[in-house]
PDB file of C-alpha atoms in Angstrom:
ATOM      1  CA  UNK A  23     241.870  28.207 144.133  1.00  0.00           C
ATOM      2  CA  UNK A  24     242.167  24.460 145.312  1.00  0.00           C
ATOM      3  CA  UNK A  25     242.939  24.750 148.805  1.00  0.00           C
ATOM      4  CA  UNK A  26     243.612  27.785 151.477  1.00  0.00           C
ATOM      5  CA  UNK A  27     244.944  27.885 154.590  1.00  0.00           C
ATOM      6  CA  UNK A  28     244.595  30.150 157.135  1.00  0.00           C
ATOM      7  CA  UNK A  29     246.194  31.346 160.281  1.00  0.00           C
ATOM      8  CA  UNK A  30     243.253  33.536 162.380  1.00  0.00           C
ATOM      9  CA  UNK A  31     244.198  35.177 165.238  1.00  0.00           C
ATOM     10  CA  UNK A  32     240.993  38.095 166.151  1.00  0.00           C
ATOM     11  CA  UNK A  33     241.048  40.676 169.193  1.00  0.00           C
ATOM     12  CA  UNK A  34     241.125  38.055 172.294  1.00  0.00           C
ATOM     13  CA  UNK A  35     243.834  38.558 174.527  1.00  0.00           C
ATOM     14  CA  UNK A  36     242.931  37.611 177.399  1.00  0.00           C
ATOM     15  CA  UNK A  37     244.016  34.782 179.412  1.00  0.00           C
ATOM     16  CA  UNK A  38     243.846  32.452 182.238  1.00  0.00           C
ATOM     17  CA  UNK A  39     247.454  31.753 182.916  1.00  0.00           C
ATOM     18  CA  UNK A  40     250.193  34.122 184.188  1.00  0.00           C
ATOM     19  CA  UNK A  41     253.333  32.378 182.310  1.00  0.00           C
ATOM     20  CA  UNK A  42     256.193  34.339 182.882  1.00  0.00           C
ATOM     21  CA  UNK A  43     257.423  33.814 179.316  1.00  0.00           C
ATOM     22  CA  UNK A  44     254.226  35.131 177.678  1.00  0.00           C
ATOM     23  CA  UNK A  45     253.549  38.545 177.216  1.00  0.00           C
ATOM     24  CA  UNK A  46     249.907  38.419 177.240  1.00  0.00           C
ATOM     25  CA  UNK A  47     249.702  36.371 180.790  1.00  0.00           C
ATOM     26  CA  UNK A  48     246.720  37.186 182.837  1.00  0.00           C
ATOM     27  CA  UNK A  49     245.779  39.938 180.377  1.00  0.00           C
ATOM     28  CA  UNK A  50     241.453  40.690 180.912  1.00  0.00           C
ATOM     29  CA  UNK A  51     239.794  41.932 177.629  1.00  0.00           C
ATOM     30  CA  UNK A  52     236.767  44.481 178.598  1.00  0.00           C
ATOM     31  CA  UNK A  53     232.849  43.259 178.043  1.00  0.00           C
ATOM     32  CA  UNK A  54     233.278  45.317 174.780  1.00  0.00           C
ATOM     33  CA  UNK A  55     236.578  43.896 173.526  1.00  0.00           C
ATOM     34  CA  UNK A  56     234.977  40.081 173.850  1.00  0.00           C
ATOM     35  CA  UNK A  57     231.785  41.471 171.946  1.00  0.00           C
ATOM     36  CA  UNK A  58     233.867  42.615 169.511  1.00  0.00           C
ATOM     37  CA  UNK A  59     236.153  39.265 169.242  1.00  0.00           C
ATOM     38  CA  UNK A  60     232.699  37.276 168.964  1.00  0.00           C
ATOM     39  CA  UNK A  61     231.127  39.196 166.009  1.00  0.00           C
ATOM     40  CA  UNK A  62     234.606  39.206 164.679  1.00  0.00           C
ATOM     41  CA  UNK A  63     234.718  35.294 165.107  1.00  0.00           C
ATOM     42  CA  UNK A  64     231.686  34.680 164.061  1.00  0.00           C
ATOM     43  CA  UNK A  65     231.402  37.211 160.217  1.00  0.00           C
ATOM     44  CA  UNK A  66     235.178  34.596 159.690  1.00  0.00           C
ATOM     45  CA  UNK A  67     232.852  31.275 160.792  1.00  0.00           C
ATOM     46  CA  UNK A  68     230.516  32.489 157.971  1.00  0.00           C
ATOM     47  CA  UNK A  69     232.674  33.384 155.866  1.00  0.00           C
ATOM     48  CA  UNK A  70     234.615  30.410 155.671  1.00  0.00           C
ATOM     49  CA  UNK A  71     231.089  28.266 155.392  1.00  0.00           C
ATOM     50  CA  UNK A  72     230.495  30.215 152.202  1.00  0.00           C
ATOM     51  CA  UNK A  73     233.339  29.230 149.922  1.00  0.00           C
ATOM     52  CA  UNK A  74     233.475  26.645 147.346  1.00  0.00           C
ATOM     53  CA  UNK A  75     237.214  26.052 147.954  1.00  0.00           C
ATOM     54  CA  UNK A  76     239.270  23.252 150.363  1.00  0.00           C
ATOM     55  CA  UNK A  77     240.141  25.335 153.454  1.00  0.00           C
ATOM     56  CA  UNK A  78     241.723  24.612 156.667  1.00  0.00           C
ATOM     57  CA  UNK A  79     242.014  26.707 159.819  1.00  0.00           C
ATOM     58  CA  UNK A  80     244.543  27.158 162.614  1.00  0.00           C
ATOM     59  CA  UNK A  81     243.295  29.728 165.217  1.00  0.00           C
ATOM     60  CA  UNK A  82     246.167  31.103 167.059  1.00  0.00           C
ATOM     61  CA  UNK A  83     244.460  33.711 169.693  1.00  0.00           C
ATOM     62  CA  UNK A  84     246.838  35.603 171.790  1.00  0.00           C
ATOM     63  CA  UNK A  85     244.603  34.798 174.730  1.00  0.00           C
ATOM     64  CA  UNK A  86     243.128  31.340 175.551  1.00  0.00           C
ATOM     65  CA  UNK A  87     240.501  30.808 173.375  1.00  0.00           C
ATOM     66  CA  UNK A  88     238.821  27.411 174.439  1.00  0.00           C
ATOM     67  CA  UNK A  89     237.265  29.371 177.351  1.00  0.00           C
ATOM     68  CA  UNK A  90     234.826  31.450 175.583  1.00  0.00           C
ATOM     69  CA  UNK A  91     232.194  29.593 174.221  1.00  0.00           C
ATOM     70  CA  UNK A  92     232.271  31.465 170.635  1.00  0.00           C
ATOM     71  CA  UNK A  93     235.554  29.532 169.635  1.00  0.00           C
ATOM     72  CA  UNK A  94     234.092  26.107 170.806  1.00  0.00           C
ATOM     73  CA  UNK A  95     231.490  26.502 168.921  1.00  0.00           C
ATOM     74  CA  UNK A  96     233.000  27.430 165.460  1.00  0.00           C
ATOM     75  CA  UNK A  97     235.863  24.678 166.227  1.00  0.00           C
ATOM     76  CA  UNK A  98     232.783  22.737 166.072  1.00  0.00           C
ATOM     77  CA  UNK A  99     230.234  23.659 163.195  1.00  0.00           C
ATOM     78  CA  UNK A 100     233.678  24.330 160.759  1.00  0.00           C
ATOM     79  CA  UNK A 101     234.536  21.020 161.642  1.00  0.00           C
ATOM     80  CA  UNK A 102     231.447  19.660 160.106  1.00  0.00           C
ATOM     81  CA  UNK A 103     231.924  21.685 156.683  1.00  0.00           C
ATOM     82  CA  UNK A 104     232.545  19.000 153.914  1.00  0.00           C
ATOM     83  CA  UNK A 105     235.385  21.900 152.304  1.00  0.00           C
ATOM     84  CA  UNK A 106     236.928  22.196 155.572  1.00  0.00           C
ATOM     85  CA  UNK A 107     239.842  19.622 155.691  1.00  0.00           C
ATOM     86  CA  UNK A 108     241.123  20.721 159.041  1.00  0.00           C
ATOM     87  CA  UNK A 109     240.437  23.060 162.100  1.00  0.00           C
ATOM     88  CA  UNK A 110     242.953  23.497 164.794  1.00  0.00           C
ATOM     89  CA  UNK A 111     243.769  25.714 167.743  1.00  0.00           C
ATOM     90  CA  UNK A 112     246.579  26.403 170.053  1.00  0.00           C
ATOM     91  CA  UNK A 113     245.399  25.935 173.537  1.00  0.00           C
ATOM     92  CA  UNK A 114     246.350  25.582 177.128  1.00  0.00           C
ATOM     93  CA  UNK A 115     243.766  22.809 177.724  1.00  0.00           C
ATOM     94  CA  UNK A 116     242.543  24.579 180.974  1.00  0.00           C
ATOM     95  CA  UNK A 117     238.443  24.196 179.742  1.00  0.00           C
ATOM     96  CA  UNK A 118     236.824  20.897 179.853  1.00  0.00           C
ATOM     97  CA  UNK A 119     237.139  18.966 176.745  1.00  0.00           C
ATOM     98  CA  UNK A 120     234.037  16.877 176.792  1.00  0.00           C
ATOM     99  CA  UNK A 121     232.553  19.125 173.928  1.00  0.00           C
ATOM    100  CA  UNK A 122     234.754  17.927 171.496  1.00  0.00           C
ATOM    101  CA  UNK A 123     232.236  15.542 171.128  1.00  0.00           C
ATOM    102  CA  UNK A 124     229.970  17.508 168.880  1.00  0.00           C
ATOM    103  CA  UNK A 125     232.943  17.792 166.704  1.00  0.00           C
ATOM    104  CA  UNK A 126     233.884  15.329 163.779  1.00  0.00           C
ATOM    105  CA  UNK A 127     236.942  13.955 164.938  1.00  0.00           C
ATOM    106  CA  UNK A 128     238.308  13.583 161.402  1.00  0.00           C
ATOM    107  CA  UNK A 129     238.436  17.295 161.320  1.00  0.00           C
ATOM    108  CA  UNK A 130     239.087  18.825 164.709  1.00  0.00           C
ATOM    109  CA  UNK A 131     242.412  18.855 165.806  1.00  0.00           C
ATOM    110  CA  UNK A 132     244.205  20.872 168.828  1.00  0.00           C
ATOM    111  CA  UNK A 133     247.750  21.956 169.617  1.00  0.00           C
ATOM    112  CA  UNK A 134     248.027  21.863 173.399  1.00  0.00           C
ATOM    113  CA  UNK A 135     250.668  23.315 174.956  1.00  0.00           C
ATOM    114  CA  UNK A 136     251.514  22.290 179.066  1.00  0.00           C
ATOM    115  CA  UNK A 137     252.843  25.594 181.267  1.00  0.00           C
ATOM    116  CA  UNK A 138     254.469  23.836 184.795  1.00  0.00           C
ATOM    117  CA  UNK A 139     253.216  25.873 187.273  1.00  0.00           C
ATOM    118  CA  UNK A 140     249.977  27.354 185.798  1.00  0.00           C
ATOM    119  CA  UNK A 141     248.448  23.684 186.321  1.00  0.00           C
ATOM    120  CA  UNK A 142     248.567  20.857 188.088  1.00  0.00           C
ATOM    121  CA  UNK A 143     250.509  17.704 186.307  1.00  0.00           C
ATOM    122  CA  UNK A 144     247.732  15.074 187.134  1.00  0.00           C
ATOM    123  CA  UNK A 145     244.919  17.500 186.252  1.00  0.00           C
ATOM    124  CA  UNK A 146     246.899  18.189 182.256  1.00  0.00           C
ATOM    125  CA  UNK A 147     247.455  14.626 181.551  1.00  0.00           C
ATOM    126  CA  UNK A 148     244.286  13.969 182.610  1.00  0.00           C
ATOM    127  CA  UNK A 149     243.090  15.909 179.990  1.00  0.00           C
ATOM    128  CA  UNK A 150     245.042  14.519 177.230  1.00  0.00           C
ATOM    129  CA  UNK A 151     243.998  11.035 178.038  1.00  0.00           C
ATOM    130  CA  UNK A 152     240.372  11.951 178.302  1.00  0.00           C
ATOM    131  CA  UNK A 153     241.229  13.378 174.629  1.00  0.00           C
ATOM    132  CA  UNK A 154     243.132  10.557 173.724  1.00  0.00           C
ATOM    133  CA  UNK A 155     239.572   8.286 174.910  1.00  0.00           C
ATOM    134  CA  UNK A 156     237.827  10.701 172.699  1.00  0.00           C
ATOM    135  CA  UNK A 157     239.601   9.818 169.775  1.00  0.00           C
ATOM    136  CA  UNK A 158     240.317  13.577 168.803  1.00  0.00           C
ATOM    137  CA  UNK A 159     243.325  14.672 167.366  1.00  0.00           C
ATOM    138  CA  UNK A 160     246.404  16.751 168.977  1.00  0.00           C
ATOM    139  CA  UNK A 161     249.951  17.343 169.930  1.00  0.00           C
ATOM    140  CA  UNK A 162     251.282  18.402 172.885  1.00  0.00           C
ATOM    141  CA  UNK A 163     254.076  20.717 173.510  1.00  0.00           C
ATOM    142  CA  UNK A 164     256.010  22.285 176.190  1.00  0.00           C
ATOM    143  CA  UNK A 165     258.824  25.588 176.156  1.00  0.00           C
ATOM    144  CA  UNK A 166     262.299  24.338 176.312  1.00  0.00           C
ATOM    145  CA  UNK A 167     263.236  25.949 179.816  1.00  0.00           C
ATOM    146  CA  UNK A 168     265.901  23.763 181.981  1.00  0.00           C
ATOM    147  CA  UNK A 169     262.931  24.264 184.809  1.00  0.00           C
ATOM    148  CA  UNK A 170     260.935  22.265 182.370  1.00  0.00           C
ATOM    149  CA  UNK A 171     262.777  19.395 182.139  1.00  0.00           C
ATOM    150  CA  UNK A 172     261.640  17.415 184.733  1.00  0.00           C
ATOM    151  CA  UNK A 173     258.396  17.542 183.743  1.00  0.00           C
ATOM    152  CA  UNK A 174     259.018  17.163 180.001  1.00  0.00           C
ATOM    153  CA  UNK A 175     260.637  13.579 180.784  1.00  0.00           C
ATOM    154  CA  UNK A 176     257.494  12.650 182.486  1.00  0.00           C
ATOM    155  CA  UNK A 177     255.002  14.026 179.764  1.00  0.00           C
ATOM    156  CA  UNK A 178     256.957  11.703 177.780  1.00  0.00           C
ATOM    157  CA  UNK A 179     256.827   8.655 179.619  1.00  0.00           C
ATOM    158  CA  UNK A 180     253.082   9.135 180.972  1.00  0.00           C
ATOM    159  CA  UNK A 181     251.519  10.598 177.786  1.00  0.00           C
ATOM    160  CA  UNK A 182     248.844   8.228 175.676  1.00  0.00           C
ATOM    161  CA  UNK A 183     250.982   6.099 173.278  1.00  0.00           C
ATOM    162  CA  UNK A 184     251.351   7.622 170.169  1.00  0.00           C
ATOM    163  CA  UNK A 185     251.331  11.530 171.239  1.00  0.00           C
ATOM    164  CA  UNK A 186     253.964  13.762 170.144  1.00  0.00           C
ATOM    165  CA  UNK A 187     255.300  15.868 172.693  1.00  0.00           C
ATOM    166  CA  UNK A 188     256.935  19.050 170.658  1.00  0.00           C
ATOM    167  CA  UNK A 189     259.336  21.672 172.233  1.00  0.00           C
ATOM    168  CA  UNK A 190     259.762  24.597 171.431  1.00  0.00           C
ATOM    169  CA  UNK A 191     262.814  26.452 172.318  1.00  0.00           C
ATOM    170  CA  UNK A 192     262.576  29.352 174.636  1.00  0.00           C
ATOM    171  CA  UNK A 193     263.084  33.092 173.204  1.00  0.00           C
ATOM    172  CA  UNK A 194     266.643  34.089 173.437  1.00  0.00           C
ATOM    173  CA  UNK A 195     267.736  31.422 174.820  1.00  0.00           C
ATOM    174  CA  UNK A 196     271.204  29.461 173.129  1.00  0.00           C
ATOM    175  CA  UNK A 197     271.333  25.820 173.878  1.00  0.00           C
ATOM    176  CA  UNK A 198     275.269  24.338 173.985  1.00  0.00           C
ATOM    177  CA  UNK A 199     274.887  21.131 172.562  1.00  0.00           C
ATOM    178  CA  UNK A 200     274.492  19.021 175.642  1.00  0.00           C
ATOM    179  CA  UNK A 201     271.173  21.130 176.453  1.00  0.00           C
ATOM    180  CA  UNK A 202     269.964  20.383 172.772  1.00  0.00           C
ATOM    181  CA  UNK A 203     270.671  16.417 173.527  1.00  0.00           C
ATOM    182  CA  UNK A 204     268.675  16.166 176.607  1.00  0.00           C
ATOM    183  CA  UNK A 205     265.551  17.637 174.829  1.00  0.00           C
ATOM    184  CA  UNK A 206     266.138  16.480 171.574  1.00  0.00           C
ATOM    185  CA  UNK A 207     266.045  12.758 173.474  1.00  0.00           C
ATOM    186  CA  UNK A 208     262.390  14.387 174.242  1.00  0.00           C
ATOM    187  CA  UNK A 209     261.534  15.668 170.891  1.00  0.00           C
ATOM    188  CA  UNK A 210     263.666  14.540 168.156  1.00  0.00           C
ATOM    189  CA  UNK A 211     262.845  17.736 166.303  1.00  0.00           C
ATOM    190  CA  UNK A 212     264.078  19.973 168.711  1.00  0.00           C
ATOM    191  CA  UNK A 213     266.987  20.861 166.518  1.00  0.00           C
ATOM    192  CA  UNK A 214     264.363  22.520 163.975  1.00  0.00           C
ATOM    193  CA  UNK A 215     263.113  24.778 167.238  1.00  0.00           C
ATOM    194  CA  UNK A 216     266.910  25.203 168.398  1.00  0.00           C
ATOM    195  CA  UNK A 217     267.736  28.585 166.440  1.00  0.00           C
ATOM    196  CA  UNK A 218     266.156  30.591 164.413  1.00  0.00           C
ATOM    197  CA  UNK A 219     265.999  29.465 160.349  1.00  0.00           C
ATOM    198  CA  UNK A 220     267.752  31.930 157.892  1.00  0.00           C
ATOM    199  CA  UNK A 221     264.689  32.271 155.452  1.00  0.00           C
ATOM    200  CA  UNK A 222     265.788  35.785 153.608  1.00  0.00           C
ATOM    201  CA  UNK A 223     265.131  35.126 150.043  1.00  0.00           C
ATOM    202  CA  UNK A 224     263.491  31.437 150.604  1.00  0.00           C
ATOM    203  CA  UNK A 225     260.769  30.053 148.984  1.00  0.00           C
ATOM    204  CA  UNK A 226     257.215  30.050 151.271  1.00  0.00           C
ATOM    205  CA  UNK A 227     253.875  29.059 150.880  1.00  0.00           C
ATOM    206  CA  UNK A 228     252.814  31.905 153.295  1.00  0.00           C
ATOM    207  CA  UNK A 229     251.174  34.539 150.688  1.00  0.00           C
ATOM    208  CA  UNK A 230     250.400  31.971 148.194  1.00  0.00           C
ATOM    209  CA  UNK A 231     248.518  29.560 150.112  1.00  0.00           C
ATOM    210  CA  UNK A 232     248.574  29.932 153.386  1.00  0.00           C
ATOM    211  CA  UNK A 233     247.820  33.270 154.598  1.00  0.00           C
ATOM    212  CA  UNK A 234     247.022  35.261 158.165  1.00  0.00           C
ATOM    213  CA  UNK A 235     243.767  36.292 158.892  1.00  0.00           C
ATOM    214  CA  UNK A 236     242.828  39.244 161.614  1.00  0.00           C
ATOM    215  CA  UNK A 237     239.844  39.802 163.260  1.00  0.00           C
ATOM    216  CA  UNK A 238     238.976  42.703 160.600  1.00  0.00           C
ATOM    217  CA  UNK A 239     239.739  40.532 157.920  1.00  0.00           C
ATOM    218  CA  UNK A 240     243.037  42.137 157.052  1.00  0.00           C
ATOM    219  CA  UNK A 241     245.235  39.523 155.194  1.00  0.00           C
ATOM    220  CA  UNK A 242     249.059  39.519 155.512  1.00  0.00           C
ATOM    221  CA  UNK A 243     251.148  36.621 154.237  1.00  0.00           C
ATOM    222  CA  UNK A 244     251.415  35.358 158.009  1.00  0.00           C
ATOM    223  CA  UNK A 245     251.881  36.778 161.264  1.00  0.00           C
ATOM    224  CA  UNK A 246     255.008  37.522 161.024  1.00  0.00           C
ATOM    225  CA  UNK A 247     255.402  40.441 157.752  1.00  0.00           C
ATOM    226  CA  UNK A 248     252.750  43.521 158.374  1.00  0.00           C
ATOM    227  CA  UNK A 249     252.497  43.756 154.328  1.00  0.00           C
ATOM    228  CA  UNK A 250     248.726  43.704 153.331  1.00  0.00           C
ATOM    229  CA  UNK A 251     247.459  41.831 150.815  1.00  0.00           C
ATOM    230  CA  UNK A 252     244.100  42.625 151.272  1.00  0.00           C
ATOM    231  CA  UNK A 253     240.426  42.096 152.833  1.00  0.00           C
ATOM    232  CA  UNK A 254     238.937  38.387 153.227  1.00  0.00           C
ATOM    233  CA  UNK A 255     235.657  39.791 153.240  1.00  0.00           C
ATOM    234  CA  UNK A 256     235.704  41.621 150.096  1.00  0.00           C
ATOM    235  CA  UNK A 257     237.930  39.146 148.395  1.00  0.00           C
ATOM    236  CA  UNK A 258     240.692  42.135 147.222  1.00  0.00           C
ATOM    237  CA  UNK A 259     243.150  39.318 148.775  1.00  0.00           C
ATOM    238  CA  UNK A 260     242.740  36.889 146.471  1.00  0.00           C
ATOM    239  CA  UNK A 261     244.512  38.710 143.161  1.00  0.00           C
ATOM    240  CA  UNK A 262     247.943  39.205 145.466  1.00  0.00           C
ATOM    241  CA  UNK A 263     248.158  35.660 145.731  1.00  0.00           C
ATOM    242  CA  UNK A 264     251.230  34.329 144.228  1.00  0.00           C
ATOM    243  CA  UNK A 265     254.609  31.976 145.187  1.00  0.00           C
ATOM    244  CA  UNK A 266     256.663  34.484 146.583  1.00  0.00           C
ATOM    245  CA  UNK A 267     260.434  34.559 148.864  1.00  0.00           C
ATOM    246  CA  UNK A 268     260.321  35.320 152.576  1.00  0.00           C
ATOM    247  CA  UNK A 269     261.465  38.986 153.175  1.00  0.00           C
ATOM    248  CA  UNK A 270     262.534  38.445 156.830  1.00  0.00           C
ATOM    249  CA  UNK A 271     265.921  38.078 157.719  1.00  0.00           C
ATOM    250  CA  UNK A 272     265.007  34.881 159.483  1.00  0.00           C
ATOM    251  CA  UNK A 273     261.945  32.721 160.472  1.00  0.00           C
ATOM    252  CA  UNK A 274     262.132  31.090 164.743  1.00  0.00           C
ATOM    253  CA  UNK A 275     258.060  30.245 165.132  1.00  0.00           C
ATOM    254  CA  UNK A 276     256.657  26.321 164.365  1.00  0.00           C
ATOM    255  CA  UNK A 277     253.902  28.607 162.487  1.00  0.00           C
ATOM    256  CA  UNK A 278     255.844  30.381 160.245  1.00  0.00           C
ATOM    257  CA  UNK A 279     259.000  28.512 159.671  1.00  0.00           C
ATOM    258  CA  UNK A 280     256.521  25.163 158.975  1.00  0.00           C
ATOM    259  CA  UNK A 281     255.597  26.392 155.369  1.00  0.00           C
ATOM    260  CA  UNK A 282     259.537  27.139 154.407  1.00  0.00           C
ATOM    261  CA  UNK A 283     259.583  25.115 151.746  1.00  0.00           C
ATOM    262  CA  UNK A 284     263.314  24.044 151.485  1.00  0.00           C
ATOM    263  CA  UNK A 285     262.940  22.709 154.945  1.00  0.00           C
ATOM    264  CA  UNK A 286     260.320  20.072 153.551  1.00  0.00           C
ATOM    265  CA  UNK A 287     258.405  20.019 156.501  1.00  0.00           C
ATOM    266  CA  UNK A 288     255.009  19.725 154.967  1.00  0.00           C
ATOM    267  CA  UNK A 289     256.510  16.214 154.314  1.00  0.00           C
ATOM    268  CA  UNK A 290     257.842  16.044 157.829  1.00  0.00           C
ATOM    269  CA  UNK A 291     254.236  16.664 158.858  1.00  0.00           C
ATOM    270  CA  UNK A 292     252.073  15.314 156.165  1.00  0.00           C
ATOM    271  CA  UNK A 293     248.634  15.016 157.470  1.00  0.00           C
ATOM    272  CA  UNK A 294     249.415  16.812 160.349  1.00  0.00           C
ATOM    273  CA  UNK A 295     250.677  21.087 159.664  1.00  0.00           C
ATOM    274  CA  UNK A 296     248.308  22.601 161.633  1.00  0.00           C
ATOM    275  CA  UNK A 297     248.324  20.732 164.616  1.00  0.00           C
ATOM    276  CA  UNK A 298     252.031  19.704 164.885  1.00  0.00           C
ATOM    277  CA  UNK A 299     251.958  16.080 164.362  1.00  0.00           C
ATOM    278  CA  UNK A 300     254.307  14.481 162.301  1.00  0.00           C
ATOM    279  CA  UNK A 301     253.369  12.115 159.938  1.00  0.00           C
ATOM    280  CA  UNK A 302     254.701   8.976 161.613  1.00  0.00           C
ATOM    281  CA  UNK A 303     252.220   9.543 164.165  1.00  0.00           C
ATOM    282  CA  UNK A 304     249.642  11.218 161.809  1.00  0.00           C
TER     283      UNK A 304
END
């Protein structure tokens, strides 16, 4: 194996926002649960700092994970693992930022995504500028609701030069085409969010290599098919391993539909998959 990428989402649920889009808004794990999403976190930080293969990771918690101190710190030490090419995680940017300074920038990356309403403007842009000073890595993204335009226009005009500022389109909603324009003149890859892709029967890296990773070490192809390929920790994964088609009727997440391959988006974002950046601004 030359290269693996996984997707790692443990136990953690929990988080600090109450978006009324997300199903997991203001969720509290127990004492026990975060125990249990630490060690969990921690056996997949070691794990990966054993191999003797390229690896990247995106961590996609349910929950907000910069706010425990367990994922800041393996965002950190993985990023300083010759083998690991990239380490990324989708965030809401609510936790102070100034430790990604014990990161190597050339590594670390982050997917931020603003929620209107959860925080205040100034205090999010803020944060991407003190980022941007930093000289670390990430994208910023916002859901596609007609509330949200306003302040998608001026995330877009007040943003440090060179950030891409991603939408994703909001579940179940259908955009008529002037609706697609407006945010499209925001993202100009909106139309790739805009409706679900038809991936039946399509090619996919996802099984091959790329792969989703739960806190037990369960592998699945991603987080989208429930099919187990096996155990990261006692390596029965790696033998079901192979190019394979998408079973799913279609494919409507940045996460999944990214490693389609007739959509050629690891070209569209060469340098940049895990953290949403295309490679313009890569």
């Amino acid at each position: 194996m030359e290269h693996l990428t996984i997707l790692y989402r443990g136990s953690l649920a929990s988080c600090d926002y109450d978006c009324p889009y997300c199903p997991f808004a203001k969720r509290r794990d127990t004492p026990e649960q975060l125990r249990a999403d630490r060690a969990a976190l921690e056996r997949f930080t070691a794990w990966i700092s054993a191999q003797d293969h390229r690896v990247s990771v995106l961590f996609t918690p349910w929950g907000e994970g910069l706010v425990r101190s367990w994922y800041r710190r393996a965002l950190v030490d993985l990023s300083h693992l010759p083998h690991v090419e990239r380490v990324a995680i989708q965030t809401n940017l609510s936790h102070r930022v100034s430790w990604t300074s014990d990161a190597d920038p050339a590594r670390l990356a982050l997917w931020a995504t603003y929620h209107p309403g959860q925080v205040p403007y100034d205090r999010f842009l803020g944060k991407c500028r003190d980022l941007a000073a930093r000289g670390v890595r990430f994208s910023v993204g916002i859901v596609g609701l007609t509330e949200h335009l306003g302040a998608a226009r001026c995330l877009r005009a007040d943003l440090p030069a060179g950030t891409y500022l991603w939408v994703n389109a909001a579940d179940g909603h259908v955009y008529d085409d002037a609706e697609a324009d407006a945010w499209t003149a925001i993202d100009p890859l909106f139309p790739l969010s805009r409706r679900p892709h038809s991936s039946r029967g399509l090619a996919c890296k996802t099984g091959h290599t790329v792969v989703s990773v739960d806190g037990d070490g369960t592998v699945r192809r991603c987080h989208f098919v429930p099919a187990v390929l096996g155990n990261l920790y006692d390596g029965s994964f790696r033998n079901a391993l192979t190019p394979r088609p998408c079973p799913l009727d279609t494919c409507d997440c940045h996460i999944g539909y990214v490693h389609l391959e007739p959509l050629g988006l690891y070209d569209t974002f060469a340098g940049g998959v895990l953290e949403r950046i295309p490679a313009l601004l890569a």
